[in-house]
Short mmCIF file of C-alpha atoms and ligand atoms in Angstrom, two decimals:
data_model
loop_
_atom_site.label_atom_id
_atom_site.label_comp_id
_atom_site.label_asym_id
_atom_site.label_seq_id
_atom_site.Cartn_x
_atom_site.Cartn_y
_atom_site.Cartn_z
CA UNK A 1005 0.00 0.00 0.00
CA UNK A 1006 1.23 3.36 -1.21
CA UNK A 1007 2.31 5.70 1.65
CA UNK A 1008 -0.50 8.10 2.66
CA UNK A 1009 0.03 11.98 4.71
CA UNK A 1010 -2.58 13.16 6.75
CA UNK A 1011 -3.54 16.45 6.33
CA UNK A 1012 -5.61 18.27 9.46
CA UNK A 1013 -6.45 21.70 7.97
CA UNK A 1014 -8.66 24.41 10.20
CA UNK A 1015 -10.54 22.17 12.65
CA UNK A 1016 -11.86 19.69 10.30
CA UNK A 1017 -11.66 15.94 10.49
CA UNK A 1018 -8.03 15.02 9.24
CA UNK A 1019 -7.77 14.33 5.37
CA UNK A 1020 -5.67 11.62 3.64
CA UNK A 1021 -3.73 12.63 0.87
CA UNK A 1022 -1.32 10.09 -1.16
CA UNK A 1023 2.61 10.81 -0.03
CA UNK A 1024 3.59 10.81 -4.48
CA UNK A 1025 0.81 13.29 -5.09
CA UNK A 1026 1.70 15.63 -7.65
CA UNK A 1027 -1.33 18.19 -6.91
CA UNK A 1028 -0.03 21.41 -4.85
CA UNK A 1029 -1.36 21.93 -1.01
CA UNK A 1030 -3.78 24.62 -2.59
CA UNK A 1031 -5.26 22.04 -4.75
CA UNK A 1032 -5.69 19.24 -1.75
CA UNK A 1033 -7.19 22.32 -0.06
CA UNK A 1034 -10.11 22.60 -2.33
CA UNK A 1035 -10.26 18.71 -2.83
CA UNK A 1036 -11.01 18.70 1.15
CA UNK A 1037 -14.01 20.90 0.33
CA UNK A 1038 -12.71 23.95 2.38
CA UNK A 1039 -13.50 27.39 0.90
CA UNK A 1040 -9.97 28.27 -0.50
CA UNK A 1041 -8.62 31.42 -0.94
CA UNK A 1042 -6.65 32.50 -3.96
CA UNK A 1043 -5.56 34.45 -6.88
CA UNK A 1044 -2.32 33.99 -8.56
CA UNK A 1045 -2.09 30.43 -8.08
CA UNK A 1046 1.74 31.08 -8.68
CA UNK A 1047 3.05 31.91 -5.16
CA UNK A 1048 3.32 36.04 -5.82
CA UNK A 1049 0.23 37.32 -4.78
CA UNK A 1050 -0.09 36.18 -1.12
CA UNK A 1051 -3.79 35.23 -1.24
CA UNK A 1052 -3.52 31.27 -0.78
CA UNK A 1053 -1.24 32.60 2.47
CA UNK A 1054 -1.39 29.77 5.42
CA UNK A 1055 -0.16 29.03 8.57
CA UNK A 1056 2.35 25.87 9.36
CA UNK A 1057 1.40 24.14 12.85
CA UNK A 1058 3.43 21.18 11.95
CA UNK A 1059 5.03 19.17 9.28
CA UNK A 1060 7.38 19.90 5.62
CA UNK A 1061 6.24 21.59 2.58
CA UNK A 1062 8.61 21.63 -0.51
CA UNK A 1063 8.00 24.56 -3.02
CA UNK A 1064 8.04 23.88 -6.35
CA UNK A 1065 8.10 27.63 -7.61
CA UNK A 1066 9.88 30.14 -5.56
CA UNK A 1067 7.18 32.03 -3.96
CA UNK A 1068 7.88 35.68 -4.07
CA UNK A 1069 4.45 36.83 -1.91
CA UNK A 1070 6.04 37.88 1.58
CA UNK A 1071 5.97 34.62 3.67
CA UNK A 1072 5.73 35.99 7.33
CA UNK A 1073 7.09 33.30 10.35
CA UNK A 1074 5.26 30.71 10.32
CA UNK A 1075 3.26 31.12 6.94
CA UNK A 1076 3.25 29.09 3.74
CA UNK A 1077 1.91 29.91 0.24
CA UNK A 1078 -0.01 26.52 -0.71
CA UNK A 1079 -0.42 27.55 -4.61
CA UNK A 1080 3.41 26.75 -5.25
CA UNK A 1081 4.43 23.84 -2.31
CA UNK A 1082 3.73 20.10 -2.74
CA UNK A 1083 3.12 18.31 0.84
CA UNK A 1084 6.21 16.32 2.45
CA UNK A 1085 4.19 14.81 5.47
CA UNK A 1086 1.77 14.81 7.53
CA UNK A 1087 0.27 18.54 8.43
CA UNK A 1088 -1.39 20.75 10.50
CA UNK A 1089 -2.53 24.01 9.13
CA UNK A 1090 -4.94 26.71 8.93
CA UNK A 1091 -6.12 27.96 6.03
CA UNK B 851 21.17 66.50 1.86
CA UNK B 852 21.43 67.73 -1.70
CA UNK B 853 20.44 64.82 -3.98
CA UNK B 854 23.19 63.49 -6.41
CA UNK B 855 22.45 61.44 -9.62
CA UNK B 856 25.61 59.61 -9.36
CA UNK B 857 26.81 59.62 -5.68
CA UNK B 858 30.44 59.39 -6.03
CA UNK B 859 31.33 57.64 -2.17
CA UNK B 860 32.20 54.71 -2.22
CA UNK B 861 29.36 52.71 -0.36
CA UNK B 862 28.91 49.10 0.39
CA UNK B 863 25.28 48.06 -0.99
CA UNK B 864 24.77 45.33 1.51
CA UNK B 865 24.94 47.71 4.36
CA UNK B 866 22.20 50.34 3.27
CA UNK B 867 18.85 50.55 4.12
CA UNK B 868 15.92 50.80 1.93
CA UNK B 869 15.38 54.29 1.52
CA UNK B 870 17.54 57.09 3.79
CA UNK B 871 21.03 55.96 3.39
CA UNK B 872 23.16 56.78 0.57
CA UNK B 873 21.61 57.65 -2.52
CA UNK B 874 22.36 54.90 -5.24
CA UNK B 875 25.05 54.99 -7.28
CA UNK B 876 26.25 52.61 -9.56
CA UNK B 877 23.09 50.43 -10.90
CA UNK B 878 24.39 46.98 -9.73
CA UNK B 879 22.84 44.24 -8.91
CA UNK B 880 25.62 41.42 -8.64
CA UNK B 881 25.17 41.58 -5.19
CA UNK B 882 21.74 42.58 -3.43
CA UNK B 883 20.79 43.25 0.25
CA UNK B 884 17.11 42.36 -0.65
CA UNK B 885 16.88 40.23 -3.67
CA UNK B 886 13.37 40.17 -4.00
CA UNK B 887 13.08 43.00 -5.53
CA UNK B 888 15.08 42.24 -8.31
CA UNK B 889 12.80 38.90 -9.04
CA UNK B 890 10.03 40.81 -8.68
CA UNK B 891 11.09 42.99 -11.76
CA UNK B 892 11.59 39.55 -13.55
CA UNK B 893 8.50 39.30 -12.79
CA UNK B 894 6.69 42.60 -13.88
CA UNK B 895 8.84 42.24 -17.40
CA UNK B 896 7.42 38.27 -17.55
CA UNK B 897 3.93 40.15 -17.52
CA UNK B 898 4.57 42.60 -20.14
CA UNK B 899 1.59 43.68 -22.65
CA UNK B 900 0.37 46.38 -24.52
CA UNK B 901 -3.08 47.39 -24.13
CA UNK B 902 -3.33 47.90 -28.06
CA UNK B 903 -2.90 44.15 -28.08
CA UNK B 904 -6.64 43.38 -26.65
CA UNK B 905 -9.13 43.54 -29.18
CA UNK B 906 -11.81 45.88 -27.84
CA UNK B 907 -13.96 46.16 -30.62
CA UNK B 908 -16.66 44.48 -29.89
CA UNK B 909 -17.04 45.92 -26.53
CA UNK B 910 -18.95 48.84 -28.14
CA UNK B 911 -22.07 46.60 -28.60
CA UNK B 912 -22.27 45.56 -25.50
CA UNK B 913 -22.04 48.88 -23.95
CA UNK B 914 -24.66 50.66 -25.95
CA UNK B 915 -27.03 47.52 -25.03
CA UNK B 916 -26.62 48.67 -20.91
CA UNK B 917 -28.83 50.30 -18.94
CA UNK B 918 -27.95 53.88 -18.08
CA UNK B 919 -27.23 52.70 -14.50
CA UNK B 920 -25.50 49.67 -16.11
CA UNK B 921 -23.28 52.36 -18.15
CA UNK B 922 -22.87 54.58 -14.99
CA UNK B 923 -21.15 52.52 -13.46
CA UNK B 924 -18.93 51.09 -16.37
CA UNK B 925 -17.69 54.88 -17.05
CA UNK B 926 -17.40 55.40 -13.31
CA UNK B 927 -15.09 52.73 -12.67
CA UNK B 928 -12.65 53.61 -15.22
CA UNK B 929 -12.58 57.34 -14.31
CA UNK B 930 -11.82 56.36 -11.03
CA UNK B 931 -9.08 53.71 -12.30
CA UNK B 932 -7.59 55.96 -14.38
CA UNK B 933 -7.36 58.62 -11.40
CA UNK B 934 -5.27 55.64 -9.34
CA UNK B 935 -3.49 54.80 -12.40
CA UNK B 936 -2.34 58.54 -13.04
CA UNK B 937 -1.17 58.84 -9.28
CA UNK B 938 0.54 55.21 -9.63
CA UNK B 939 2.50 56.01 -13.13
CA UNK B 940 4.25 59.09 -11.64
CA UNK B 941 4.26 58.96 -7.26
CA UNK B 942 6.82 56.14 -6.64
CA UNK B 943 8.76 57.13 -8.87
CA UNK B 944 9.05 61.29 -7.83
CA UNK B 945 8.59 60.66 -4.23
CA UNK B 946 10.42 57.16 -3.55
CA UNK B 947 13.60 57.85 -5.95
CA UNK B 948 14.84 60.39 -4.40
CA UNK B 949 15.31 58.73 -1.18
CA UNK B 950 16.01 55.27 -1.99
CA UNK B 951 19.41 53.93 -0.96
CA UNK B 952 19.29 49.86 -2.72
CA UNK B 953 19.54 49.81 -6.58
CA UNK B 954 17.38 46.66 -6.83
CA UNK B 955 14.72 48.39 -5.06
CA UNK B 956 15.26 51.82 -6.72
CA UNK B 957 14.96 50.24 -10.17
CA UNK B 958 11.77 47.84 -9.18
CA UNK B 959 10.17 51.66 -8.43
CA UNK B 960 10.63 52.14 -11.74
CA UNK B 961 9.35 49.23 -13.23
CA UNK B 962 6.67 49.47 -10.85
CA UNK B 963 5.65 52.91 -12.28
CA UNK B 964 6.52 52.20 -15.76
CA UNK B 965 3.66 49.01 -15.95
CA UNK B 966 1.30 51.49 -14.40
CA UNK B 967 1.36 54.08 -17.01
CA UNK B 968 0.56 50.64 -18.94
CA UNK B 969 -2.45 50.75 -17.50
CA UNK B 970 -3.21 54.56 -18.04
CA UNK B 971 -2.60 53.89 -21.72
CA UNK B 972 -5.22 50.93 -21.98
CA UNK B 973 -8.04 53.10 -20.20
CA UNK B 974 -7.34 55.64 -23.51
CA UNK B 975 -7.81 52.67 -25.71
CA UNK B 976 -10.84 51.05 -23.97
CA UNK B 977 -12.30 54.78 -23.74
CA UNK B 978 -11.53 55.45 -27.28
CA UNK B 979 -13.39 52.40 -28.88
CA UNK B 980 -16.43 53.68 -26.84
CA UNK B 981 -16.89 56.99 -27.71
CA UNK B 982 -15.46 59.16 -30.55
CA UNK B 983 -14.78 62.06 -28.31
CA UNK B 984 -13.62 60.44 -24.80
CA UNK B 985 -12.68 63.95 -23.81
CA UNK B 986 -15.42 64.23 -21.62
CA UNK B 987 -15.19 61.54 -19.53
CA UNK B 988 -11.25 62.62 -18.93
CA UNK B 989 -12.46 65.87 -18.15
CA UNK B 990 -14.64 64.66 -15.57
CA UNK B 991 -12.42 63.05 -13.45
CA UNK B 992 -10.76 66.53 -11.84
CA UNK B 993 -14.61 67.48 -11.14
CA UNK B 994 -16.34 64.68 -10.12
CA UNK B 995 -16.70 65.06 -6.41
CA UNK B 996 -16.75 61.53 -5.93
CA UNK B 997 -13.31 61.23 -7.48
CA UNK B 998 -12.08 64.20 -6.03
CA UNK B 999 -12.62 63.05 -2.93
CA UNK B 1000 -10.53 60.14 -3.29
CA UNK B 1001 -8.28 61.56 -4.96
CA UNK B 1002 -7.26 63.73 -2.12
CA UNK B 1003 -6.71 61.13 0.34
CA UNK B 1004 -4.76 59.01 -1.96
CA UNK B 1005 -2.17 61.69 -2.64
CA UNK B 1006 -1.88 63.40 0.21
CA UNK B 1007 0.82 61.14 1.88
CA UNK B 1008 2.52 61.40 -0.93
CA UNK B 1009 2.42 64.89 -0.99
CA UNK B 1010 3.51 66.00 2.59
CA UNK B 1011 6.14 62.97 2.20
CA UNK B 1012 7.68 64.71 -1.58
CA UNK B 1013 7.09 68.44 -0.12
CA UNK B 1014 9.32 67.41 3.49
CA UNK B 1015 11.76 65.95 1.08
CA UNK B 1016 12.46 68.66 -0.57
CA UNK B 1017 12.83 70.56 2.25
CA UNK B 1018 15.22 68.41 3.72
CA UNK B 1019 17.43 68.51 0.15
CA UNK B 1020 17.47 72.09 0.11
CA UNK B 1021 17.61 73.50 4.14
CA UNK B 1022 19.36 70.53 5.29
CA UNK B 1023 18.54 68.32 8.44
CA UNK B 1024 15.94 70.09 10.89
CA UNK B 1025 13.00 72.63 11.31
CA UNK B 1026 12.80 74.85 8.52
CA UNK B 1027 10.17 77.98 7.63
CA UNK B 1028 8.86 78.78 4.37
CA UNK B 1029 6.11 81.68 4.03
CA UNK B 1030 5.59 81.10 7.75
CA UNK B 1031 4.75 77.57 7.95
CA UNK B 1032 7.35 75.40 9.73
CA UNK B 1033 8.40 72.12 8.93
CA UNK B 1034 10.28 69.39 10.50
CA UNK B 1035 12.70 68.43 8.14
CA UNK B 1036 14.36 65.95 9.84
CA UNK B 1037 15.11 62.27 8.53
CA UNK B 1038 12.83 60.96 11.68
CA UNK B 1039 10.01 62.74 10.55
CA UNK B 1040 10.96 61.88 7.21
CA UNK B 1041 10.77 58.14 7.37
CA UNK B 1042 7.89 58.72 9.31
CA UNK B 1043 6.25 59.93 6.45
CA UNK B 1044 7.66 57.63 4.44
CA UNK B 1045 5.95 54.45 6.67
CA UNK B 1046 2.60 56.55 6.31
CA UNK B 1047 2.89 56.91 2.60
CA UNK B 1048 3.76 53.54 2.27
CA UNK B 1049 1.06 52.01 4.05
CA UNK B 1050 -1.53 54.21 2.08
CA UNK B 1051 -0.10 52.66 -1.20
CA UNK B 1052 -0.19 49.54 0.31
CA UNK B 1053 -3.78 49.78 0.90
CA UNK B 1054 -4.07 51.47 -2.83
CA UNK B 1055 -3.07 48.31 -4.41
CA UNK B 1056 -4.65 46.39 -1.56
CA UNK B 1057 -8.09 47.50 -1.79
CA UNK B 1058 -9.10 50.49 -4.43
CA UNK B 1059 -9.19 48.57 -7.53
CA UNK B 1060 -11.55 45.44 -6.49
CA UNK B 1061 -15.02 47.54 -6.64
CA UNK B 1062 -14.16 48.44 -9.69
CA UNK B 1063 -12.64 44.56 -10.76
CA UNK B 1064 -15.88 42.93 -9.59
CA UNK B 1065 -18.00 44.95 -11.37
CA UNK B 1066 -15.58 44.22 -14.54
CA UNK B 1067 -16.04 40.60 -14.30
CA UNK B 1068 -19.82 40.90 -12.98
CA UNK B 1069 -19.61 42.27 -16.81
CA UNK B 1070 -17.77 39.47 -18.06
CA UNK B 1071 -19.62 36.98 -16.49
CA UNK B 1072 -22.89 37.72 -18.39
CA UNK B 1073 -20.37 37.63 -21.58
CA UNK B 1074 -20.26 41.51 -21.81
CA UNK B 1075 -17.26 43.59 -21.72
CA UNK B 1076 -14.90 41.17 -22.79
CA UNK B 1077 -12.25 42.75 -24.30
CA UNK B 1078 -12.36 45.09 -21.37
CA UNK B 1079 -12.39 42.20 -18.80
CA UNK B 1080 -9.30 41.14 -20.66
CA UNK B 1081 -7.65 44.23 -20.25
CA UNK B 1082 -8.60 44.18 -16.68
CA UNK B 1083 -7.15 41.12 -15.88
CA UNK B 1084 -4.10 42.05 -16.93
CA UNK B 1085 -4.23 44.99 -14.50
CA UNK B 1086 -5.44 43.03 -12.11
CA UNK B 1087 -2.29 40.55 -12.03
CA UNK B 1088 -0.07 43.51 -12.22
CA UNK B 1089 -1.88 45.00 -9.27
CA UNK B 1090 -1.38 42.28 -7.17
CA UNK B 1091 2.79 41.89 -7.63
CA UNK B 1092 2.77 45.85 -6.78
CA UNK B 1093 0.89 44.44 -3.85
CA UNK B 1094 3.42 41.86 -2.67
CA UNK B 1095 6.15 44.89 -3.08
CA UNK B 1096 4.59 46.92 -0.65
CA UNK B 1097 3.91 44.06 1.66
CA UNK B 1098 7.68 43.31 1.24
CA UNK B 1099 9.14 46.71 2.53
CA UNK B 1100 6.29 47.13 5.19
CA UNK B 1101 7.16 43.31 6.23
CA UNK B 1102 11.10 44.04 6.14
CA UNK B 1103 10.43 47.09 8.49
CA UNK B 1104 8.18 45.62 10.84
CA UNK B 1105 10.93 42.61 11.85
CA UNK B 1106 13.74 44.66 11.79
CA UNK B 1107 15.09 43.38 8.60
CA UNK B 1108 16.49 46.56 7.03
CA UNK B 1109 17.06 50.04 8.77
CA UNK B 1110 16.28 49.58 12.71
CA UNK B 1111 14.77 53.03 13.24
CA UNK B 1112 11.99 52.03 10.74
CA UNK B 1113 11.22 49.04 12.93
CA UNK B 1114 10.64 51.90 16.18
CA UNK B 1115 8.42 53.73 13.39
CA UNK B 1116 6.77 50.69 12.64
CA UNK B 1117 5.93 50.54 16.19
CA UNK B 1118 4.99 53.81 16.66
CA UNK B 1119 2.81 54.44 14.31
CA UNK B 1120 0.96 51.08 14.37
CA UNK B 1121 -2.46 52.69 14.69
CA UNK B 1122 -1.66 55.53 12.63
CA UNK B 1123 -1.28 52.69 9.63
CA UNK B 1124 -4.04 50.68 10.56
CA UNK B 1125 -6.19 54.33 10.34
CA UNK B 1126 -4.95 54.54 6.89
CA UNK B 1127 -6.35 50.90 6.03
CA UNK B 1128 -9.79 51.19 7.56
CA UNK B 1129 -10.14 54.72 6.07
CA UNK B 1130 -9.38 53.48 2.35
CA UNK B 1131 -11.90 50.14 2.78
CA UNK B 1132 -14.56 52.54 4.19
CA UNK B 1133 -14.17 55.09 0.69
CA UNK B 1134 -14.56 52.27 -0.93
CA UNK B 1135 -17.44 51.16 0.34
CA UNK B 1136 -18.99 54.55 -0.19
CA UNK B 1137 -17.62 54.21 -4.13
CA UNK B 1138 -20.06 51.20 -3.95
CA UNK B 1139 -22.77 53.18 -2.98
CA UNK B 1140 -22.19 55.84 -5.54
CA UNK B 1141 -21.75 53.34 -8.01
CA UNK B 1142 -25.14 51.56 -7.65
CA UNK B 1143 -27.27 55.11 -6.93
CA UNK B 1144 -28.93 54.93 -10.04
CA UNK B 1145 -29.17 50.83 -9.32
CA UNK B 1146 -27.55 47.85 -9.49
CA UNK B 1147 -26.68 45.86 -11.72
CA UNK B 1148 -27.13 41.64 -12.89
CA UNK B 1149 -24.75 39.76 -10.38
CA UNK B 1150 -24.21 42.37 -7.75
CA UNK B 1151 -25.04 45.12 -5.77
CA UNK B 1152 -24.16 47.50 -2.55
CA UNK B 1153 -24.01 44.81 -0.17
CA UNK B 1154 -22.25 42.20 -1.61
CA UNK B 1155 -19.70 44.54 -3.11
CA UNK B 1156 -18.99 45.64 0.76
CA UNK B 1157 -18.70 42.12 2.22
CA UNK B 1158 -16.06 41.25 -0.73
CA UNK B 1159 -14.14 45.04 0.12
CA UNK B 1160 -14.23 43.64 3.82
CA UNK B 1161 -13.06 39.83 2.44
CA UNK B 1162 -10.02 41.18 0.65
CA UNK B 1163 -8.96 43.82 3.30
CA UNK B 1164 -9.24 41.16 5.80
CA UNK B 1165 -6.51 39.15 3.99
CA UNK B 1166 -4.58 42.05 2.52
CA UNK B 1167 -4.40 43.31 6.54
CA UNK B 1168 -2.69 40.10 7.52
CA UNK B 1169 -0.52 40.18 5.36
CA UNK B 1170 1.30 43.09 7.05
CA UNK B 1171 0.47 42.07 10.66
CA UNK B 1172 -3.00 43.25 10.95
CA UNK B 1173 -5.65 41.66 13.19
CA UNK B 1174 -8.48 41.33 10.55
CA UNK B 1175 -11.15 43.93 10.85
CA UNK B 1176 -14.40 42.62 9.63
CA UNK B 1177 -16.57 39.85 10.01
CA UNK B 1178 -16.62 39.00 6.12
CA UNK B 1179 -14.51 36.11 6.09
CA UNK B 1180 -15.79 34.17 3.14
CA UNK B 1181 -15.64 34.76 -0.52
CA UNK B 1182 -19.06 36.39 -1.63
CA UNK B 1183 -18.16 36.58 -5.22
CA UNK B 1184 -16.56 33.02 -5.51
CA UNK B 1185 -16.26 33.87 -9.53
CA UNK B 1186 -13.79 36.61 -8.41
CA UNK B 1187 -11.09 34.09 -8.07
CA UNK B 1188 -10.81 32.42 -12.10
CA UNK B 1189 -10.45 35.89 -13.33
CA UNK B 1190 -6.93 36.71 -11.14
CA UNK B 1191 -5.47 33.19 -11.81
CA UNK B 1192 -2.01 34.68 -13.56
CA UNK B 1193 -1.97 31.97 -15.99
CA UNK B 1194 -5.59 32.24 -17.16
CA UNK B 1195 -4.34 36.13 -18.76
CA UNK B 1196 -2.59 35.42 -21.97
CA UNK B 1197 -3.12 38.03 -24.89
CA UNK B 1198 -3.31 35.54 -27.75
CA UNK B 1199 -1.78 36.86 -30.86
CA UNK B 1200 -4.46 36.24 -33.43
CA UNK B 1201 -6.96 38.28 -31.09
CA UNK B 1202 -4.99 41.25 -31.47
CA UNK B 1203 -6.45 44.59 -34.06
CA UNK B 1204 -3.10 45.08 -34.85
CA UNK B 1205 -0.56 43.34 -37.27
CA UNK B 1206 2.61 44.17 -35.42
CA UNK B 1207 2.81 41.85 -32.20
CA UNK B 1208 5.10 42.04 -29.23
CA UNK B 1209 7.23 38.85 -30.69
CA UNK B 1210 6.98 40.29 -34.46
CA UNK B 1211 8.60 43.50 -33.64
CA UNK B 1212 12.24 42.88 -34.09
CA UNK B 1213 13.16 42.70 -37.76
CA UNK B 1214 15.27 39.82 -38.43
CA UNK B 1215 15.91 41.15 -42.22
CA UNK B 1216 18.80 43.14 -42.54
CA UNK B 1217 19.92 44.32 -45.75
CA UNK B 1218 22.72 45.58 -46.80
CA UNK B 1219 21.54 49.23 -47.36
CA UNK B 1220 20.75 49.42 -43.51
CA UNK B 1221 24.41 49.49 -42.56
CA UNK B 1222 24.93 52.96 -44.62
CA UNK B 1223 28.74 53.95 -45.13
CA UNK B 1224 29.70 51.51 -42.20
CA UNK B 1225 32.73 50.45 -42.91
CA UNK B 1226 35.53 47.79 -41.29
S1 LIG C 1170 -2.57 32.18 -4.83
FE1 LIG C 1170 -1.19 33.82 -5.17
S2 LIG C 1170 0.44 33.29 -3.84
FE2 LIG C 1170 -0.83 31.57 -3.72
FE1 LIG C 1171 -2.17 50.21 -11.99
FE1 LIG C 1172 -0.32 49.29 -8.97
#
């Protein structure tokens, strides 16, 4: 069985995601059924702006929005393990 | 301090600040105490365009098929876009240049300005397929009280910040009196008014331009407007990177990151920048009420153009350390969203009115008759 991450975003009951995915955060965000914010989806605008509670994100643009401590910009980062974040 | 367009000490770019240290020098940018700036100029040039390259044509049908209140608030909008866009195409550049000490960040002001005089162009061109005399409508803009209004409290910042600067170039450090008035011209108060100004651009490209976006794409969601809706969009993604530039030298101030005594300022005049917010989402409000006096229009009105002013300032106030303000924490115009995805805004060739496109321009042909009496 393929290796799964577990993905607790807001307060909502915890989502499984598949470990390979290729889909960004922001798009597992809107499979969950959360109301997702964005514009750019390409990590300069700032609207898709989360914060981290735990676990690794790996960008795959560089995001150029201001990423203040803590935050992440889910439009341009693939998911590395499990997480906690709200969005 | 007089101002010198090529500063001939010898300074060490890593160690300026932002803006109040050394004016810049030699335009460099092999080493950079805040790179960002120079990607975000990548960026800006990635998103160049030309507004002639939107066909607007058929626009013209659709507009003379609205409602007066429809076309009331069509015209509105772009008077009151082009009054941003004429502020934005010449203030960063007259009152930020002068002061700015890091040559990434002094030539991102100018690309900055630069793609907003873009966007002053492309209101000519929408304006011109429209009507045959769009003098009018320009003329309007200086006497519409609505405007006006805004337009006041959009450049005054920059105003007092440019008029204190000059003061301080010509008098020198310290209180100065001119026809009886007194200044403080000194760099405290300066930056000071620098943090101010900044903020109120900030909340420019924050907030100002979404009434007038959601009623563009309202448009373009019945089909209507679309060559305007295209030009929009491009505005739109331009908007937001001038956005994330603003958020960047707020950001670098508020931790400390760049010149320390901007961090105190931060500080200090926390509430003073937070004022400046509220004020600019509550004038836009009232633009929403202005806009919809004569009535609304299909796919919005007053109220739901308010709650998406309050969603978007709520976001746009985090984003610089704000608590959020208002209540409106959902998207009420969910169709907002598809139309300021970057990668949905491409100006396909074959659209444009014009036969000489961006790519087409440079003449590969050279004959020999081009290189005159050159000789080897
Ligand atoms: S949607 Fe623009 S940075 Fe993520
Ligand atoms: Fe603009
Ligand atoms: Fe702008």
């Amino acid at each position: 069985m393929s290796q799964r991450f577990k993905l607790q975003i807001n307060q909502l009951p915890v989502v499984e995601i598949d470990a390979g995915s290729s889909l960004t955060l922001l798009e597992h965000l809107e499979q969950s059924g959360i109301e997702a914010r964005y514009h750019c989806r390409s990590g300069f605008c700032g609207a898709c702006r989360s914060v981290l509670h735990a676990g690794n994100v790996e960008y795959i643009n560089e995001p150029l929005a201001y990423i203040r401590p803590g935050e992440i910009l889910p439009c341009v980062c693939r998911v590395k393990s499990d997480l906690s974040l709200e969005h | 301090m007089r101002y010198s367009t090529f500063n001939q000490t010898n300074v060490n770019p890593l160690g300026e600040p932002m803006f109040f240290g050394n004016p810049v020098n030699v335009a460099r940018y092999d080493q950079q105490r805040h790179s960002i700036f120079e990607k975000l100029i990548e960026k800006q040039l990635s998103f160049f365009w030309r507004p002639e390259e939107v066909d607007v044509s058929r626009d013209r049908v659709d507009f003379q098929a609205m409602t007066d209140s429809e076309k009331h608030i069509f015209i509105s909008n772009l008077k009151y876009q082009t009054l941003l866009d004429s502020v934005q195409g010449r203030s960063p550049n007259i009152a930020f240049l002068p002061i700015v000490s890091l040559p990434e960040l002094e030539t991102w002001i100018e690309t900055w300005s630069f793609s907003e005089t873009i966007h002053s162009r492309s209101y000519t061109h929408i304006l011109r397929n429209l009507f045959s005399d769009p003098g009018k409508i320009f003329d309007d803009i200086v006497i519409n009280e609505h405007i006006c209004k805004r337009a006041t409290d959009i450049s005054k910042y920059y105003d007092d910040l440019i008029l204190h600067t000059q003061l301080w170039q010509i008098h020198g450090e310290g209180e100065v009196t001119v026809d009886g008035v007194t200044y403080d011209a000194t760099v405290r108060n300066l930056k000071k008014k620098l943090y101010l100004t900044m903020n109120s651009v900030n909340a420019l490209e924050a907030v100002r331009f979404y009434v007038s976006f959601a009623c563009t794409f309202a448009f373009a969601e019945r089909e209507m407007m679309e060559g305007n809706s295209k030009i929009i969009r491009l505005i739109a993604r331009d908007e937001n990177l001038h956005l994330t530039s603003t958020q960047h030298v707020i950001n670098l101030w508020q931790y400390g990151d760049d010149d320390p005594e901007m961090k105190e300022i931060a500080a200090e005049c926390r509430d003073e920048a937070l004022a400046i917010f509220t004020s600019a989402v509550e004038q836009e409000k009232e633009w929403a009420s202005y806009l919809f006096e004569n009535g609304s229009m299909i796919g919005l009105n007053k109220e739901i153009l308010c709650q998406y002013v309050e969603y978007i300032a709520n976001m746009r106030m985090q984003a610089i350390g704000f608590e959020p303000q208002y209540k409106q924490n959902s998207n009420p115009l969910p169709w907002m969203n598809k139309y300021l995805v970057s990668d949905n805004v491409q100006v396909a060739p074959q659209e444009s009115e014009i036969s000489s496109y961006l790519v087409g321009q440079i003449d590969s042909e050279v004959s020999a008759g081009d290189f005159g009496d050159f000789d080897l």
